[in-house]
Tab-separated table of C-alpha atoms in Angstrom:
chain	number	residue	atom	x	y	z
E	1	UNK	CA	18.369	12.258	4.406
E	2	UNK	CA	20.064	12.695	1.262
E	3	UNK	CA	23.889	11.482	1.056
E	4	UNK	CA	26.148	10.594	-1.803
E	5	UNK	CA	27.299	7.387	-2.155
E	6	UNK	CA	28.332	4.546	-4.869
E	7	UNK	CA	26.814	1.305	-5.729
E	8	UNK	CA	26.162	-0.976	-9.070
E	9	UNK	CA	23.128	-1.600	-10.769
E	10	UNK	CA	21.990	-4.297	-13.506
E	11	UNK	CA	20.623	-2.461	-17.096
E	12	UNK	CA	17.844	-4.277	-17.868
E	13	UNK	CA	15.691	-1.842	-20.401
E	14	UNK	CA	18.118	-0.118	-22.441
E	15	UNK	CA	21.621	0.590	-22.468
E	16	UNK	CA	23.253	3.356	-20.203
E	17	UNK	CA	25.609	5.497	-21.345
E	18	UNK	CA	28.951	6.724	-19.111
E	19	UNK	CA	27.628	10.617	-17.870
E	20	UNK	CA	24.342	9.921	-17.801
E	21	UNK	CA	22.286	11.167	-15.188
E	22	UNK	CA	19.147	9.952	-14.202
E	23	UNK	CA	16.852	11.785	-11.617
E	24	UNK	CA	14.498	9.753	-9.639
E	25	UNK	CA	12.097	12.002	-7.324
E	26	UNK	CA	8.269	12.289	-6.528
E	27	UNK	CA	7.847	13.887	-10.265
E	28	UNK	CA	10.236	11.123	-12.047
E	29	UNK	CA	8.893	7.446	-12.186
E	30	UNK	CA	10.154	4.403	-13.120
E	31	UNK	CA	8.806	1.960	-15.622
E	32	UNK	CA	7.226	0.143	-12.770
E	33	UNK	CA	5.414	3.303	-11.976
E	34	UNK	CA	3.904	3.024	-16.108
E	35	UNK	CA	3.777	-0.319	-15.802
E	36	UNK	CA	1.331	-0.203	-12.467
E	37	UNK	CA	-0.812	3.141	-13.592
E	38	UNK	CA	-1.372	0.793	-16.525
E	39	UNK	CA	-3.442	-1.477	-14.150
E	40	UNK	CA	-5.133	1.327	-11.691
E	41	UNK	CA	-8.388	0.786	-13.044
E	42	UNK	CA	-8.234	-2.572	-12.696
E	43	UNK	CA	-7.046	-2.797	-9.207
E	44	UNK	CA	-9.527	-0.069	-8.036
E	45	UNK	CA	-12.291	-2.442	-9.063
E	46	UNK	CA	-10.766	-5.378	-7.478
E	47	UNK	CA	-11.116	-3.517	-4.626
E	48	UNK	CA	-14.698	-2.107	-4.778
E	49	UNK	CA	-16.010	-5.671	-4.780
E	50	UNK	CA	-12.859	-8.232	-3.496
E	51	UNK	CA	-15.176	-10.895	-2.663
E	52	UNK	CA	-15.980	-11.064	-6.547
E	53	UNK	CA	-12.322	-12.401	-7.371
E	54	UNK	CA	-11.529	-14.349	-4.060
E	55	UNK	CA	-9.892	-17.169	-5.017
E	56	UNK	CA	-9.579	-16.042	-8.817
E	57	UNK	CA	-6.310	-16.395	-11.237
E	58	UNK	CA	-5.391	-12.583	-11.870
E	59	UNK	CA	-2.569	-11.868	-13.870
E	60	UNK	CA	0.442	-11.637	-12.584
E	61	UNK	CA	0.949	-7.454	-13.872
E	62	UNK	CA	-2.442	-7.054	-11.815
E	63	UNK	CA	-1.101	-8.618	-8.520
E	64	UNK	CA	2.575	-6.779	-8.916
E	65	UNK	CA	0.049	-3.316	-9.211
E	66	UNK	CA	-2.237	-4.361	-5.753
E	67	UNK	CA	1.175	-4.890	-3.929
E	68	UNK	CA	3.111	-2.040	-5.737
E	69	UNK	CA	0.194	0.424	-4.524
E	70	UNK	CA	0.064	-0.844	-1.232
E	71	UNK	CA	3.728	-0.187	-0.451
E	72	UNK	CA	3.607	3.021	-2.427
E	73	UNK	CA	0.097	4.197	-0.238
E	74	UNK	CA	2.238	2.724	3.102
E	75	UNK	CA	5.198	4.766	2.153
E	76	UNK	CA	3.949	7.968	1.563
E	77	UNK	CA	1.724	7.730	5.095
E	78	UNK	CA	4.706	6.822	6.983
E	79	UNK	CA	7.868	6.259	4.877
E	80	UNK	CA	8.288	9.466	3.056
E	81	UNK	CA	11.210	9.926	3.419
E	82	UNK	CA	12.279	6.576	1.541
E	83	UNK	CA	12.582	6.239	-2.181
E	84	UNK	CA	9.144	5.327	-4.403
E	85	UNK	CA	9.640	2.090	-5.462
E	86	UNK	CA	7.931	3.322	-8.549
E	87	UNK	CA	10.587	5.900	-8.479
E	88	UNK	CA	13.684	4.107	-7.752
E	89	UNK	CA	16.862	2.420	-9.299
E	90	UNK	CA	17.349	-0.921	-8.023
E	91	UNK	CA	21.081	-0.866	-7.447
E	92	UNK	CA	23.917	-3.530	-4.977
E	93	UNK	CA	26.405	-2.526	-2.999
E	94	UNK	CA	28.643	-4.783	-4.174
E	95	UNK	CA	29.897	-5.485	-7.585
E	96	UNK	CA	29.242	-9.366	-6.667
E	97	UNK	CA	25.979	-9.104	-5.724
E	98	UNK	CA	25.259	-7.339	-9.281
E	99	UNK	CA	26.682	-10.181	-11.248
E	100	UNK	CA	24.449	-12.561	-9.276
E	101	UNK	CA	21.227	-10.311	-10.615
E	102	UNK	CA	22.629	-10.301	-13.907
E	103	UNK	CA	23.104	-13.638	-13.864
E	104	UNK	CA	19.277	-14.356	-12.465
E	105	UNK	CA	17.913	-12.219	-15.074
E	106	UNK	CA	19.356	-13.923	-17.556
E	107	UNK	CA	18.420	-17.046	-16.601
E	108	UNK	CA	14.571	-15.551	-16.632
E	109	UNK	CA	14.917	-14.806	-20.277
E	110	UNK	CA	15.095	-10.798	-19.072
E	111	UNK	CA	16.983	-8.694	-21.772
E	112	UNK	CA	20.684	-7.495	-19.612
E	113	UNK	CA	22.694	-5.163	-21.074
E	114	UNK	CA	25.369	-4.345	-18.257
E	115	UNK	CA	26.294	-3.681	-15.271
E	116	UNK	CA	27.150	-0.051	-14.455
E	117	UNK	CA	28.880	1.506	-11.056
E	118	UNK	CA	26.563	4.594	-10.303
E	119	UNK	CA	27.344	7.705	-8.181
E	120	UNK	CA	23.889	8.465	-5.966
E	121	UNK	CA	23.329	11.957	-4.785
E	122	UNK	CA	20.002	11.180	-2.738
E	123	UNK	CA	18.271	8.894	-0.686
E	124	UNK	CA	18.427	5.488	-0.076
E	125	UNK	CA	16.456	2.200	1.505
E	126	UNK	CA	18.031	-1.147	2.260
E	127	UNK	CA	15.358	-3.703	2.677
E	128	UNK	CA	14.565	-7.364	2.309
E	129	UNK	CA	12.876	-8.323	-1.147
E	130	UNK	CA	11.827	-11.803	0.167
E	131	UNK	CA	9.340	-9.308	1.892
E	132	UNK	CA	8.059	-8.342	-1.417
E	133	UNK	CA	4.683	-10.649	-1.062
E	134	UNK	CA	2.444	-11.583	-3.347
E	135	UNK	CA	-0.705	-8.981	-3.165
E	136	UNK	CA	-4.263	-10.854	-2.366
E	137	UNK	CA	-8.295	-8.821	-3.223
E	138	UNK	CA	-7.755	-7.444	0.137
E	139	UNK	CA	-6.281	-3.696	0.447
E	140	UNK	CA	-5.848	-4.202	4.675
E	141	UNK	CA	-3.913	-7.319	4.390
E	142	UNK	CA	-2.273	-5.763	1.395
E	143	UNK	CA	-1.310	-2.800	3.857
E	144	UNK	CA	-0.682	-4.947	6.410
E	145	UNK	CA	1.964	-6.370	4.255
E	146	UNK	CA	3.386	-3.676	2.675
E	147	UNK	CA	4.141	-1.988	6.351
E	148	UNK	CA	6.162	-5.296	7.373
E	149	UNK	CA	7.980	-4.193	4.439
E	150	UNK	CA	8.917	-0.829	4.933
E	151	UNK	CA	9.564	-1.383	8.744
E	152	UNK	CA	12.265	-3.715	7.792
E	153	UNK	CA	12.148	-5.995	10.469
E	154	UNK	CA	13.263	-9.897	10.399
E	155	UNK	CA	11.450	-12.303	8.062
E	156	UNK	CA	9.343	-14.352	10.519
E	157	UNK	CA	10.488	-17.645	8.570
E	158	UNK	CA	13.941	-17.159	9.935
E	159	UNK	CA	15.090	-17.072	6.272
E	160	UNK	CA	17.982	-14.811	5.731
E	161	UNK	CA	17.483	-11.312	3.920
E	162	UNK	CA	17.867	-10.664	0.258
E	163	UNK	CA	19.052	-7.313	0.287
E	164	UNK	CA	17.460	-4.600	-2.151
E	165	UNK	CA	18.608	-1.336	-2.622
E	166	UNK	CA	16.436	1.484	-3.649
E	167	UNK	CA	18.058	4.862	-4.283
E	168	UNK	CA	16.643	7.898	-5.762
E	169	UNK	CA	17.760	11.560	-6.597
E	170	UNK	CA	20.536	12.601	-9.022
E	171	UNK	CA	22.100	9.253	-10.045
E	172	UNK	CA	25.172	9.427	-12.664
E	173	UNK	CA	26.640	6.373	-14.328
E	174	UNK	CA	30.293	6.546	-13.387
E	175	UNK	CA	31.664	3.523	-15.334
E	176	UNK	CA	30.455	0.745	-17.351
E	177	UNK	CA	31.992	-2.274	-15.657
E	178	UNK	CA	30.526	-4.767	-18.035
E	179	UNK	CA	28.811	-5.346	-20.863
E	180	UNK	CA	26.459	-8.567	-22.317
């Protein structure tokens, strides 16, 4: 259901500028979306003959693209109505919770260019990214997986959420609250 709301998100690619709108929607990707088509052949192989790399090293690109895939397939079977996490922007609801991904980024070495306060005409997901998992060779468990995901529920571990917010639609950068 698409709604208009506010939130913040953490530039990590390339500057934003204030005005710009960004449009995030079945036909717009993300750079995760590039960055996963990148590996399709690959992970279509992977699963033509999983028994082949059981137990192998794959790189790390090549696991983000099995579980990117599976949440995407997942999604569009029973989700649609969710934003494409290959279609997304990653944003917080608070301002807080933006300078503590800034401030993780940074630590990883990630280039951070600012934080911005975005207005969101469009939809929007709250979930848990400690349920982002670490694909396997296997597509079921893979879907398996990447349904626990998208139904949301609490982490069996008992450990609290990490809350991720994935909007799409017509998102406009509203202010630039700071830059690095």
């Amino acid at each position: 259901m698409e709604e208009t709301f506010y939130a913040y998100h953490v530039v990590t690619e390339r500057p934003m500028r204030l005005g710009q709108h960004i449009i995030f929607d079945e036909t717009h990707h993300s750079g995760v979306y590039e960055r996963v088509m990148a590996r399709l052949e690959t992970v279509n192989e992977i699963y033509r003959d999983p028994l082949k790399y059981q137990g192998a090293e794959l790189e790390y690109p090549v696991v983000v693209a099995l579980r990117e895939l599976a949440l995407e397939e997942v999604r569009r079977e029973k989700y649609p109505y969710y934003p494409s996490r290959m279609g997304c922007l990653y944003v917080s609801e608070a301002l807080q919770s933006s300078r503590e991904w800034a401030e993780y980024f940074m630590d990883l070495g990630r280039p951070t260019f600012q934080i911005v306060k975005v207005k969101v005409t469009g939809n929007r997901f709250v979930g848990d990214a400690s349920r982002c998992f670490d694909a396997t060779v296997h597509k079921e468990e893979n879907l398996q997986m990447a349904e626990r995901y998208w139904k949301n529920e609490p982490n069996p571990s008992g450990a609290p959420p990490i809350p991720e917010y994935l909007v799409s639609g017509d998102i406009e950068i509203v202010e630039i609250i700071q830059e690095f």
